[in-house]
Amino acid sequence: MSGELVVGVSGSPSDPSRTSTLVAATVERLGQEIEDARTETVEIGPLLADLGAAGSREAMAPATVRALELVESADVLVVGSPAFRAAYSGAFKLFFDWVGQYDLVDTPVLLTATGGSDRHALLVEHQMRPLFGFFQSTTLPLGVFGNERDFAKREGGYDIASVDLELRIDQAVRRAVPIIRGGFATAGMPDVRRPAEF
């Protein structure tokens, strides 16, 4: 594996954000496992006004279009959302409403989420995994959930303050890498992202 594009997407409307901290840490850890990986992170919060007001992608600001295209061209995605009403944030959903339906087919996606308590941990399995099933993505086996106790507030942001969360990130990445490696090995096969025409 070498030179692949790993893109993180934080669906938090807040800044600073625990979700952004978790996504960034997971992207960094995954990037360490992929030789010469290129890493980028999309923060959905600053794009919200544009995403909500635009009637088409042509009407969007260049930064919003670039964010969507970055996600659609990713070799690996790390996505994260805070828990809102036991589901992912509206910001997260709004962003992915604009992503091309067939542009994430077979893309490996590592799911992450944050919440006020462990009661929200099933957000990953019951809300996020079905969304990326719709996109026909390859959702990776282990998601990562962090609660408020796993983070420490600092000036301008958050740090991960839990060894357990660090270990969960590491375990999720180690389980993901063989699957990602297998996907890269078959990348030369015919493109199946668009449905066949009969």
CSV table of C-alpha atoms in Angstrom, one decimal:
chain,number,residue,atom,x,y,z
A,1,MET,CA,0.0,0.0,0.0
A,2,SER,CA,1.5,3.4,-0.9
A,3,GLY,CA,0.4,6.9,-1.8
A,4,GLU,CA,-3.3,6.4,-1.0
A,5,LEU,CA,-5.6,9.3,-0.1
A,6,VAL,CA,-7.0,8.9,3.4
A,7,VAL,CA,-9.8,11.5,4.0
A,8,GLY,CA,-11.4,12.2,7.4
A,9,VAL,CA,-14.9,13.8,7.6
A,10,SER,CA,-16.0,15.4,10.9
A,11,GLY,CA,-19.8,15.9,11.0
A,12,SER,CA,-19.7,18.2,14.0
A,13,PRO,CA,-21.1,21.7,13.6
A,14,SER,CA,-19.1,22.8,16.7
A,15,ASP,CA,-15.5,24.2,16.9
A,16,PRO,CA,-13.7,23.0,18.8
A,17,SER,CA,-15.1,19.5,18.6
A,18,ARG,CA,-14.4,16.1,20.3
A,19,THR,CA,-15.6,14.5,17.0
A,20,SER,CA,-13.0,16.4,15.0
A,21,THR,CA,-10.3,15.3,17.5
A,22,LEU,CA,-11.3,11.6,17.2
A,23,VAL,CA,-11.5,11.7,13.4
A,24,ALA,CA,-8.1,13.4,13.2
A,25,ALA,CA,-6.4,10.9,15.6
A,26,THR,CA,-7.9,8.0,13.6
A,27,VAL,CA,-6.8,9.5,10.3
A,28,GLU,CA,-3.3,10.0,11.7
A,29,ARG,CA,-3.1,6.4,13.0
A,30,LEU,CA,-4.4,5.0,9.7
A,31,GLY,CA,-1.9,7.1,7.8
A,32,GLN,CA,0.9,5.6,9.7
A,33,GLU,CA,-0.1,2.1,8.4
A,34,ILE,CA,-0.2,3.2,4.7
A,35,GLU,CA,3.1,3.9,3.1
A,36,ASP,CA,3.4,7.5,1.8
A,37,ALA,CA,-0.3,8.1,2.6
A,38,ARG,CA,-1.8,11.5,1.8
A,39,THR,CA,-4.2,12.6,4.5
A,40,GLU,CA,-6.9,15.3,4.4
A,41,THR,CA,-9.7,16.2,6.8
A,42,VAL,CA,-13.0,17.8,5.9
A,43,GLU,CA,-14.8,19.9,8.6
A,44,ILE,CA,-18.4,20.1,7.8
A,45,GLY,CA,-19.3,22.9,10.2
A,46,PRO,CA,-17.9,25.8,8.1
A,47,LEU,CA,-19.7,24.4,5.0
A,48,LEU,CA,-23.2,24.2,6.5
A,49,ALA,CA,-24.6,27.5,5.3
A,50,ASP,CA,-23.5,26.7,1.7
A,51,LEU,CA,-24.7,23.1,1.8
A,52,GLY,CA,-28.1,24.2,3.1
A,53,ALA,CA,-28.7,27.1,0.7
A,54,ALA,CA,-27.4,25.7,-2.5
A,55,GLY,CA,-29.9,24.2,-5.0
A,56,SER,CA,-27.2,22.5,-7.0
A,57,ARG,CA,-23.4,21.8,-6.8
A,58,GLU,CA,-22.9,24.4,-9.5
A,59,ALA,CA,-24.2,27.0,-7.0
A,60,MET,CA,-21.9,26.0,-4.2
A,61,ALA,CA,-18.7,27.8,-3.2
A,62,PRO,CA,-15.4,26.3,-4.4
A,63,ALA,CA,-14.4,25.2,-0.9
A,64,THR,CA,-17.7,23.2,-0.6
A,65,VAL,CA,-17.3,21.6,-4.0
A,66,ARG,CA,-13.7,20.7,-3.2
A,67,ALA,CA,-14.7,19.0,0.0
A,68,LEU,CA,-17.3,16.9,-1.7
A,69,GLU,CA,-14.8,16.0,-4.5
A,70,LEU,CA,-12.2,15.1,-2.0
A,71,VAL,CA,-14.5,12.7,-0.2
A,72,GLU,CA,-15.6,11.2,-3.6
A,73,SER,CA,-12.0,10.6,-4.6
A,74,ALA,CA,-10.8,9.1,-1.3
A,75,ASP,CA,-9.1,5.7,-1.2
A,76,VAL,CA,-10.1,5.4,2.4
A,77,LEU,CA,-12.6,7.4,4.5
A,78,VAL,CA,-12.7,8.0,8.2
A,79,VAL,CA,-16.1,9.5,9.1
A,80,GLY,CA,-17.3,10.8,12.4
A,81,SER,CA,-20.4,12.4,14.0
A,82,PRO,CA,-21.5,13.5,17.4
A,83,ALA,CA,-24.7,11.9,18.6
A,84,PHE,CA,-27.8,14.0,18.2
A,85,ARG,CA,-31.2,12.5,19.3
A,86,ALA,CA,-29.6,9.0,19.1
A,87,ALA,CA,-28.5,9.5,15.5
A,88,TYR,CA,-25.8,11.2,13.5
A,89,SER,CA,-25.9,15.0,13.2
A,90,GLY,CA,-28.0,16.8,10.6
A,91,ALA,CA,-24.8,18.4,9.4
A,92,PHE,CA,-23.3,15.0,8.7
A,93,LYS,CA,-26.5,13.9,6.8
A,94,LEU,CA,-26.7,17.1,4.8
A,95,PHE,CA,-23.1,16.7,3.6
A,96,PHE,CA,-23.5,13.1,2.5
A,97,ASP,CA,-26.8,14.0,0.8
A,98,TRP,CA,-24.6,15.9,-1.7
A,99,VAL,CA,-22.1,13.0,-2.3
A,100,GLY,CA,-22.5,11.1,-5.5
A,101,GLN,CA,-24.6,7.9,-5.0
A,102,TYR,CA,-22.0,5.7,-6.8
A,103,ASP,CA,-18.8,7.6,-5.9
A,104,LEU,CA,-18.2,5.6,-2.7
A,105,VAL,CA,-18.8,2.1,-4.0
A,106,ASP,CA,-16.3,-0.3,-2.4
A,107,THR,CA,-14.5,2.6,-0.6
A,108,PRO,CA,-13.3,1.4,2.8
A,109,VAL,CA,-15.0,3.5,5.5
A,110,LEU,CA,-13.9,3.5,9.2
A,111,LEU,CA,-16.8,4.7,11.3
A,112,THR,CA,-16.4,6.9,14.4
A,113,ALA,CA,-18.7,8.8,16.7
A,114,THR,CA,-18.8,10.7,20.0
A,115,GLY,CA,-21.5,11.2,22.6
A,116,GLY,CA,-22.2,12.3,26.1
A,117,SER,CA,-22.3,8.7,27.5
A,118,ASP,CA,-21.8,5.1,26.4
A,119,ARG,CA,-25.6,4.9,25.8
A,120,HIS,CA,-24.9,6.5,22.4
A,121,ALA,CA,-22.3,3.9,21.3
A,122,LEU,CA,-24.7,2.0,19.1
A,123,LEU,CA,-25.0,5.0,16.9
A,124,VAL,CA,-22.2,3.6,14.9
A,125,GLU,CA,-23.9,0.3,14.2
A,126,HIS,CA,-27.5,1.3,13.9
A,127,GLN,CA,-27.3,4.6,12.1
A,128,MET,CA,-23.9,5.1,10.4
A,129,ARG,CA,-23.3,1.6,9.0
A,130,PRO,CA,-26.7,1.5,7.1
A,131,LEU,CA,-26.0,4.9,5.6
A,132,PHE,CA,-22.8,3.7,4.1
A,133,GLY,CA,-24.5,0.5,3.1
A,134,PHE,CA,-26.7,2.7,0.9
A,135,PHE,CA,-23.5,4.0,-0.8
A,136,GLN,CA,-22.3,0.4,-1.2
A,137,SER,CA,-19.1,1.2,0.7
A,138,THR,CA,-17.0,-1.3,2.5
A,139,THR,CA,-17.7,-0.4,6.1
A,140,LEU,CA,-14.7,-1.7,8.2
A,141,PRO,CA,-15.4,-4.2,11.0
A,142,LEU,CA,-14.7,-2.1,14.1
A,143,GLY,CA,-16.1,1.4,14.7
A,144,VAL,CA,-14.7,3.7,17.4
A,145,PHE,CA,-16.9,5.5,19.9
A,146,GLY,CA,-15.7,8.1,22.4
A,147,ASN,CA,-17.6,9.6,25.3
A,148,GLU,CA,-17.0,12.9,27.1
A,149,ARG,CA,-14.8,11.2,29.7
A,150,ASP,CA,-12.3,10.2,26.9
A,151,PHE,CA,-11.4,13.8,26.1
A,152,ALA,CA,-9.7,16.6,28.0
A,153,LYS,CA,-10.5,20.3,27.2
A,154,ARG,CA,-7.5,22.5,26.4
A,155,GLU,CA,-7.3,26.0,25.1
A,156,GLY,CA,-8.6,26.0,21.5
A,157,GLY,CA,-9.6,22.3,21.4
A,158,TYR,CA,-9.6,18.8,22.9
A,159,ASP,CA,-7.1,16.1,23.5
A,160,ILE,CA,-7.7,12.4,23.8
A,161,ALA,CA,-7.2,11.7,27.5
A,162,SER,CA,-8.1,8.0,27.6
A,163,VAL,CA,-5.8,5.1,27.0
A,164,ASP,CA,-8.9,3.0,26.4
A,165,LEU,CA,-9.9,5.2,23.5
A,166,GLU,CA,-6.3,5.2,22.1
A,167,LEU,CA,-6.4,1.4,22.2
A,168,ARG,CA,-9.8,1.3,20.5
A,169,ILE,CA,-8.5,3.4,17.7
A,170,ASP,CA,-5.4,1.2,17.3
A,171,GLN,CA,-7.5,-2.0,17.3
A,172,ALA,CA,-9.9,-0.6,14.7
A,173,VAL,CA,-7.0,0.4,12.5
A,174,ARG,CA,-5.3,-3.0,12.8
A,175,ARG,CA,-8.5,-4.8,11.9
A,176,ALA,CA,-9.0,-2.4,9.0
A,177,VAL,CA,-5.6,-2.6,7.3
A,178,PRO,CA,-5.8,-6.1,5.8
A,179,ILE,CA,-9.2,-5.3,4.3
A,180,ILE,CA,-7.9,-2.0,2.9
A,181,ARG,CA,-4.8,-3.7,1.6
A,182,GLY,CA,-7.0,-6.3,-0.2
A,183,GLY,CA,-9.0,-3.5,-1.8
A,184,PHE,CA,-5.9,-1.8,-3.1
A,185,ALA,CA,-4.7,-5.1,-4.6
A,186,THR,CA,-7.8,-5.3,-6.7
A,187,ALA,CA,-7.9,-1.6,-7.7
A,188,GLY,CA,-6.9,-2.4,-11.2
A,189,MET,CA,-10.1,-4.4,-11.9
A,190,PRO,CA,-12.9,-2.9,-14.0
A,191,ASP,CA,-14.8,0.1,-12.5
A,192,VAL,CA,-18.1,-1.1,-10.9
A,193,ARG,CA,-19.1,2.3,-9.4
A,194,ARG,CA,-21.8,2.9,-12.0
A,195,PRO,CA,-24.6,0.4,-12.6
A,196,ALA,CA,-24.5,-1.5,-15.9
A,197,GLU,CA,-26.8,-0.3,-18.7
A,198,PHE,CA,-28.9,-2.9,-20.3
